[in-house]
Amino acid sequence: MTMRLSTRTTTHTTPRTTTRPTTGTTPPRTTRHPGHRLAGRAATAAALATALGLGAVPAAATAAGTDHGGWHQDGLSLNAADNKKVDAFVARARRAERSISPQVRAAAKISHAELVGFDHRLKSPDSLKRKVATAMRETPGRTVDESLGKINDAVRFTLQWPDAKYSQGVTTASALLSAWGNDSTRWSNTWHRATGYKAINSAWRAPRSHQLFEVQFHTPQSKAAQLETHKLYEEQRLPNTPPERVRELQQKQDAIFAAVPVPPGAERLTAPTRRLSPDPARRLPDPNRNPEPNRKSEPSRDPNGEPSPSQSPSLDPVNSH
């Protein structure tokens, strides 16, 4: 009897010892809940930061967001309200460019110009903000609206001809832009200068959007000089550049532009004063409209063999370059 009882006791207690590890696995389930809660809180915080435009930033960088939408770069700054106005200005320029570009491309095709850097026809938002902030810093009391009103290169283009064709090309292209209703608001011809930048920088106001845009008229040599001096000019314009460094940078730019030859007659080129005809729409195609299919005309030629500004062939401005 004793042996039987001891056997029963052993067989009875064995299940108890084997079931304890099974029951002992349940407590870790309770330790997972805080982790889940922390992960949920982190995800919620990340989603909230994204919704507020904060993004995932290190703790040390969060102080930069305390301006609530302002802009800072290269020692320059705009507050949130001014920054918002510049952003709206950029958006308007982008919309206006859609109707300006076909005209410029058409003028380039008719005048046999190379349209240089067309992919960069829109000035970047940071570049515009630098320009506005610099103007406001250099002229205390100037408002952001006044500064934006003086910007004419938010939309910009460059037309380029060889030296021998430069003067006639500029005359033709500028006359066409005027004929299509663009008002000439600025004409800076620096070919006559002994030192410094050499080219023609012109500004125009589009008839539909009233957007100001810039057209630079270059030769291959003057454009190369502009590109070579660009970084020097940008450094020269920074507010923290010492005066002696400013003078040094200007001297370097002068030396580069001094090597640029002046095209024949370039220094005498002026802006078109009047449109080509009382009703230019009857004689010139509208570059913002597709030409009628299968309708071609041979343009009249001037003594130099270039198309006459008063008449032009049908063209497809979209595929003109």
Short mmCIF file of C-alpha atoms in Angstrom, two decimals:
data_model
loop_
_atom_site.label_atom_id
_atom_site.label_comp_id
_atom_site.label_asym_id
_atom_site.label_seq_id
_atom_site.Cartn_x
_atom_site.Cartn_y
_atom_site.Cartn_z
CA MET A 1 0.00 0.00 0.00
CA THR A 2 2.80 2.35 0.78
CA MET A 3 4.43 1.80 -2.55
CA ARG A 4 1.23 2.41 -4.34
CA LEU A 5 0.60 5.62 -2.41
CA SER A 6 4.08 6.95 -3.13
CA THR A 7 3.65 6.18 -6.80
CA ARG A 8 0.39 8.04 -6.88
CA THR A 9 1.91 11.00 -5.10
CA THR A 10 4.77 11.20 -7.57
CA THR A 11 2.56 10.89 -10.58
CA HIS A 12 0.22 13.42 -9.08
CA THR A 13 2.83 16.08 -8.36
CA THR A 14 4.58 15.77 -11.70
CA PRO A 15 1.86 17.61 -13.67
CA ARG A 16 2.01 20.41 -11.09
CA THR A 17 5.69 20.98 -11.68
CA THR A 18 5.34 20.82 -15.45
CA THR A 19 2.44 23.26 -15.56
CA ARG A 20 4.27 26.02 -13.69
CA PRO A 21 6.46 27.09 -16.63
CA THR A 22 3.35 27.31 -18.74
CA THR A 23 1.64 29.60 -16.28
CA GLY A 24 4.86 31.50 -15.77
CA THR A 25 4.86 32.70 -19.39
CA THR A 26 1.85 34.99 -18.92
CA PRO A 27 3.53 37.88 -16.99
CA PRO A 28 5.62 39.05 -20.04
CA ARG A 29 2.35 39.88 -21.74
CA THR A 30 1.77 42.61 -19.19
CA THR A 31 5.28 44.02 -19.78
CA ARG A 32 4.56 44.52 -23.48
CA HIS A 33 1.76 47.03 -22.95
CA PRO A 34 3.98 49.97 -21.85
CA GLY A 35 6.14 49.42 -24.92
CA HIS A 36 3.11 49.47 -27.16
CA ARG A 37 1.91 52.63 -25.49
CA LEU A 38 5.29 54.32 -25.94
CA ALA A 39 5.41 53.31 -29.59
CA GLY A 40 1.90 54.62 -30.07
CA ARG A 41 2.80 57.91 -28.47
CA ALA A 42 5.91 58.23 -30.63
CA ALA A 43 3.90 57.54 -33.78
CA THR A 44 1.29 60.10 -32.74
CA ALA A 45 3.97 62.69 -32.04
CA ALA A 46 5.62 62.05 -35.40
CA ALA A 47 2.29 62.36 -37.20
CA LEU A 48 1.52 65.60 -35.36
CA ALA A 49 4.96 67.02 -36.19
CA THR A 50 4.44 66.18 -39.86
CA ALA A 51 0.99 67.78 -39.87
CA LEU A 52 2.44 70.94 -38.35
CA GLY A 53 5.27 71.00 -40.87
CA LEU A 54 7.92 70.40 -38.24
CA GLY A 55 9.28 67.12 -39.57
CA ALA A 56 11.64 64.87 -37.68
CA VAL A 57 14.21 67.31 -36.32
CA PRO A 58 16.81 66.81 -33.58
CA ALA A 59 16.10 68.44 -30.26
CA ALA A 60 18.90 70.97 -30.83
CA ALA A 61 17.34 72.10 -34.11
CA THR A 62 13.83 72.71 -32.85
CA ALA A 63 14.76 76.24 -31.82
CA ALA A 64 15.08 77.19 -35.50
CA GLY A 65 11.38 76.55 -35.95
CA THR A 66 10.30 79.07 -33.35
CA ASP A 67 9.98 81.79 -35.99
CA HIS A 68 6.83 80.06 -37.28
CA GLY A 69 7.46 80.18 -41.01
CA GLY A 70 10.28 82.70 -41.38
CA TRP A 71 13.32 82.30 -43.66
CA HIS A 72 17.04 82.45 -42.80
CA GLN A 73 20.09 82.02 -45.04
CA ASP A 74 23.58 83.51 -45.38
CA GLY A 75 23.01 85.96 -42.56
CA LEU A 76 19.77 87.23 -44.13
CA SER A 77 16.23 86.68 -42.88
CA LEU A 78 12.56 87.27 -43.55
CA ASN A 79 9.80 87.09 -40.98
CA ALA A 80 6.85 84.77 -41.52
CA ALA A 81 4.56 87.37 -43.08
CA ASP A 82 7.20 88.61 -45.54
CA ASN A 83 8.24 85.07 -46.38
CA LYS A 84 4.63 84.21 -47.19
CA LYS A 85 4.39 87.19 -49.56
CA VAL A 86 7.50 86.07 -51.43
CA ASP A 87 6.07 82.56 -51.77
CA ALA A 88 2.88 84.03 -53.28
CA PHE A 89 5.02 86.11 -55.66
CA VAL A 90 6.84 82.95 -56.77
CA ALA A 91 3.55 81.19 -57.46
CA ARG A 92 2.28 84.09 -59.61
CA ALA A 93 5.52 84.16 -61.59
CA ARG A 94 5.25 80.45 -62.32
CA ARG A 95 1.74 80.87 -63.68
CA ALA A 96 2.71 83.87 -65.83
CA GLU A 97 5.74 82.09 -67.30
CA ARG A 98 3.47 79.72 -69.21
CA SER A 99 2.34 82.51 -71.54
CA ILE A 100 5.67 84.39 -71.65
CA SER A 101 7.93 81.51 -72.67
CA PRO A 102 6.23 80.84 -76.04
CA GLN A 103 6.81 84.46 -77.08
CA VAL A 104 10.48 84.41 -76.12
CA ARG A 105 11.03 81.10 -77.87
CA ALA A 106 9.34 82.46 -80.99
CA ALA A 107 11.50 85.60 -80.93
CA ALA A 108 14.60 83.43 -80.56
CA LYS A 109 13.65 81.29 -83.54
CA ILE A 110 12.85 84.21 -85.84
CA SER A 111 16.02 86.13 -84.89
CA HIS A 112 18.19 82.98 -85.16
CA ALA A 113 19.23 83.20 -81.51
CA GLU A 114 20.38 80.40 -79.27
CA LEU A 115 18.11 80.22 -76.22
CA VAL A 116 20.59 79.59 -73.42
CA GLY A 117 19.67 78.07 -70.06
CA PHE A 118 15.97 77.77 -70.79
CA ASP A 119 15.55 75.17 -68.03
CA HIS A 120 16.54 77.85 -65.49
CA ARG A 121 14.02 80.45 -66.65
CA LEU A 122 12.42 80.58 -63.20
CA LYS A 123 14.45 82.08 -60.39
CA SER A 124 14.54 79.80 -57.35
CA PRO A 125 12.53 80.79 -54.25
CA ASP A 126 15.70 80.99 -52.11
CA SER A 127 17.38 83.25 -54.65
CA LEU A 128 14.36 85.58 -54.68
CA LYS A 129 14.23 85.63 -50.89
CA ARG A 130 17.94 86.46 -50.75
CA LYS A 131 17.35 89.32 -53.15
CA VAL A 132 14.39 90.70 -51.19
CA ALA A 133 16.11 90.35 -47.82
CA THR A 134 19.24 92.05 -49.18
CA ALA A 135 17.23 94.97 -50.57
CA MET A 136 15.38 95.43 -47.29
CA ARG A 137 18.61 95.29 -45.34
CA GLU A 138 20.41 97.78 -47.60
CA THR A 139 17.46 100.20 -47.55
CA PRO A 140 15.99 100.40 -44.03
CA GLY A 141 12.27 101.05 -44.06
CA ARG A 142 11.69 99.40 -47.43
CA THR A 143 8.77 96.97 -47.30
CA VAL A 144 8.64 93.52 -48.82
CA ASP A 145 6.02 94.73 -51.32
CA GLU A 146 8.29 97.54 -52.48
CA SER A 147 11.18 95.11 -52.84
CA LEU A 148 9.11 92.62 -54.82
CA GLY A 149 7.89 95.41 -57.10
CA LYS A 150 11.47 96.05 -58.20
CA ILE A 151 12.25 92.43 -59.10
CA ASN A 152 12.14 91.88 -62.85
CA ASP A 153 14.02 88.59 -63.16
CA ALA A 154 11.77 86.10 -61.37
CA VAL A 155 11.18 84.92 -64.96
CA ARG A 156 14.30 85.34 -67.08
CA PHE A 157 15.75 84.29 -70.42
CA THR A 158 19.03 84.57 -72.30
CA LEU A 159 19.31 84.97 -76.08
CA GLN A 160 22.72 84.60 -77.66
CA TRP A 161 24.20 85.33 -81.11
CA PRO A 162 27.71 85.29 -82.60
CA ASP A 163 29.40 88.69 -82.73
CA ALA A 164 28.67 89.27 -86.42
CA LYS A 165 24.92 88.67 -85.99
CA TYR A 166 24.48 90.13 -82.54
CA SER A 167 23.25 93.66 -83.31
CA GLN A 168 20.73 92.57 -85.94
CA GLY A 169 19.57 89.71 -83.70
CA VAL A 170 18.94 92.00 -80.74
CA THR A 171 17.06 94.46 -82.93
CA THR A 172 14.82 91.75 -84.36
CA ALA A 173 14.11 89.93 -81.10
CA SER A 174 13.36 93.08 -79.09
CA ALA A 175 11.12 94.44 -81.84
CA LEU A 176 9.13 91.20 -81.88
CA LEU A 177 8.64 91.23 -78.11
CA SER A 178 7.39 94.79 -78.35
CA ALA A 179 5.11 93.93 -81.27
CA TRP A 180 3.47 91.18 -79.25
CA GLY A 181 2.41 93.71 -76.62
CA ASN A 182 5.22 93.48 -74.08
CA ASP A 183 6.14 96.88 -72.67
CA SER A 184 9.85 97.64 -72.37
CA THR A 185 10.43 98.74 -68.76
CA ARG A 186 14.24 98.61 -68.59
CA TRP A 187 17.09 98.58 -71.09
CA SER A 188 20.61 98.39 -69.68
CA ASN A 189 23.25 98.39 -72.44
CA THR A 190 26.71 98.08 -70.87
CA TRP A 191 28.71 97.32 -74.01
CA HIS A 192 30.13 100.85 -73.97
CA ARG A 193 31.64 100.48 -70.49
CA ALA A 194 35.40 100.22 -70.16
CA THR A 195 35.12 97.91 -67.13
CA GLY A 196 32.58 95.55 -65.63
CA TYR A 197 29.71 93.51 -66.99
CA LYS A 198 29.13 93.55 -70.75
CA ALA A 199 25.78 92.65 -72.34
CA ILE A 200 22.26 94.03 -72.66
CA ASN A 201 19.82 93.30 -69.85
CA SER A 202 16.25 94.19 -70.72
CA ALA A 203 13.05 94.00 -68.68
CA TRP A 204 9.52 93.69 -70.03
CA ARG A 205 5.97 93.67 -68.70
CA ALA A 206 3.74 90.96 -70.14
CA PRO A 207 0.39 92.27 -71.49
CA ARG A 208 -1.83 89.56 -69.99
CA SER A 209 -0.40 88.82 -66.57
CA HIS A 210 1.52 92.12 -66.14
CA GLN A 211 4.39 89.98 -64.93
CA LEU A 212 7.84 91.53 -65.26
CA PHE A 213 10.43 89.33 -66.96
CA GLU A 214 14.05 89.74 -68.00
CA VAL A 215 15.72 89.00 -71.31
CA GLN A 216 19.51 89.13 -71.48
CA PHE A 217 21.14 89.56 -74.90
CA HIS A 218 24.59 87.97 -75.00
CA THR A 219 27.39 86.77 -77.24
CA PRO A 220 29.08 83.43 -76.43
CA GLN A 221 32.04 85.32 -74.93
CA SER A 222 29.98 87.64 -72.76
CA LYS A 223 27.85 84.75 -71.49
CA ALA A 224 30.94 82.74 -70.62
CA ALA A 225 32.30 85.73 -68.69
CA GLN A 226 29.01 86.06 -66.82
CA LEU A 227 29.12 82.42 -65.77
CA GLU A 228 32.76 82.70 -64.73
CA THR A 229 32.10 85.74 -62.54
CA HIS A 230 28.84 84.55 -61.02
CA LYS A 231 30.34 83.14 -57.82
CA LEU A 232 32.48 86.26 -57.42
CA TYR A 233 29.38 88.44 -57.76
CA GLU A 234 27.40 86.36 -55.26
CA GLU A 235 30.18 86.62 -52.68
CA GLN A 236 30.48 90.35 -53.33
CA ARG A 237 26.76 90.83 -52.57
CA LEU A 238 26.81 89.04 -49.21
CA PRO A 239 26.26 91.46 -46.31
CA ASN A 240 29.19 90.10 -44.29
CA THR A 241 31.79 90.43 -47.09
CA PRO A 242 34.53 92.86 -45.92
CA PRO A 243 35.01 96.04 -48.01
CA GLU A 244 38.53 95.09 -49.06
CA ARG A 245 37.27 91.74 -50.31
CA VAL A 246 34.47 93.50 -52.21
CA ARG A 247 37.05 95.60 -54.06
CA GLU A 248 39.16 92.54 -54.81
CA LEU A 249 36.17 90.66 -56.21
CA GLN A 250 35.21 93.61 -58.41
CA GLN A 251 38.72 93.82 -59.82
CA LYS A 252 38.63 90.14 -60.73
CA GLN A 253 35.29 90.57 -62.50
CA ASP A 254 36.56 93.62 -64.38
CA ALA A 255 39.56 91.68 -65.65
CA ILE A 256 37.37 88.85 -66.96
CA PHE A 257 34.93 91.15 -68.78
CA ALA A 258 37.76 93.25 -70.20
CA ALA A 259 38.67 90.30 -72.43
CA VAL A 260 35.17 90.18 -74.01
CA PRO A 261 35.10 91.72 -77.52
CA VAL A 262 32.35 94.24 -78.32
CA PRO A 263 30.17 93.16 -81.29
CA PRO A 264 29.91 95.70 -84.15
CA GLY A 265 27.32 98.34 -83.32
CA ALA A 266 26.36 96.76 -79.98
CA GLU A 267 27.05 99.88 -77.92
CA ARG A 268 24.46 101.84 -79.96
CA LEU A 269 21.54 99.41 -79.51
CA THR A 270 18.50 100.90 -77.80
CA ALA A 271 15.10 99.63 -76.70
CA PRO A 272 12.25 99.65 -79.23
CA THR A 273 10.28 102.85 -78.77
CA ARG A 274 7.14 101.90 -80.69
CA ARG A 275 5.51 98.70 -81.81
CA LEU A 276 6.17 97.58 -85.34
CA SER A 277 2.81 98.53 -86.82
CA PRO A 278 -0.48 100.10 -85.68
CA ASP A 279 -2.04 96.65 -85.63
CA PRO A 280 0.78 94.10 -85.27
CA ALA A 281 -1.66 91.27 -84.64
CA ARG A 282 -2.59 91.31 -88.33
CA ARG A 283 1.00 90.86 -89.44
CA LEU A 284 2.59 88.77 -86.68
CA PRO A 285 1.42 85.40 -85.33
CA ASP A 286 0.54 85.15 -81.67
CA PRO A 287 3.16 82.81 -80.17
CA ASN A 288 0.67 81.65 -77.55
CA ARG A 289 -1.53 80.11 -80.22
CA ASN A 290 -0.67 77.19 -82.44
CA PRO A 291 -0.33 78.15 -86.12
CA GLU A 292 -2.88 76.93 -88.60
CA PRO A 293 -1.78 73.60 -90.09
CA ASN A 294 -0.34 73.46 -93.60
CA ARG A 295 -0.09 77.21 -93.80
CA LYS A 296 3.41 78.50 -94.44
CA SER A 297 4.74 81.78 -95.73
CA GLU A 298 8.20 82.93 -96.73
CA PRO A 299 9.29 85.93 -94.68
CA SER A 300 10.69 89.02 -96.32
CA ARG A 301 14.39 89.59 -95.76
CA ASP A 302 16.32 92.66 -94.74
CA PRO A 303 19.59 93.65 -96.51
CA ASN A 304 21.55 91.37 -94.19
CA GLY A 305 19.43 88.37 -95.07
CA GLU A 306 17.57 88.24 -91.74
CA PRO A 307 13.76 87.96 -91.49
CA SER A 308 12.06 91.34 -91.48
CA PRO A 309 10.57 92.16 -88.04
CA SER A 310 7.33 93.27 -89.65
CA GLN A 311 6.68 89.88 -91.23
CA SER A 312 7.44 86.42 -89.94
CA PRO A 313 6.78 82.83 -90.93
CA SER A 314 4.29 80.56 -89.26
CA LEU A 315 6.02 78.80 -86.42
CA ASP A 316 5.55 76.38 -83.61
CA PRO A 317 6.88 78.16 -80.52
CA VAL A 318 6.78 75.01 -78.45
CA ASN A 319 9.30 73.25 -80.71
CA SER A 320 11.28 76.31 -81.68
CA HIS A 321 14.33 75.41 -79.60
#
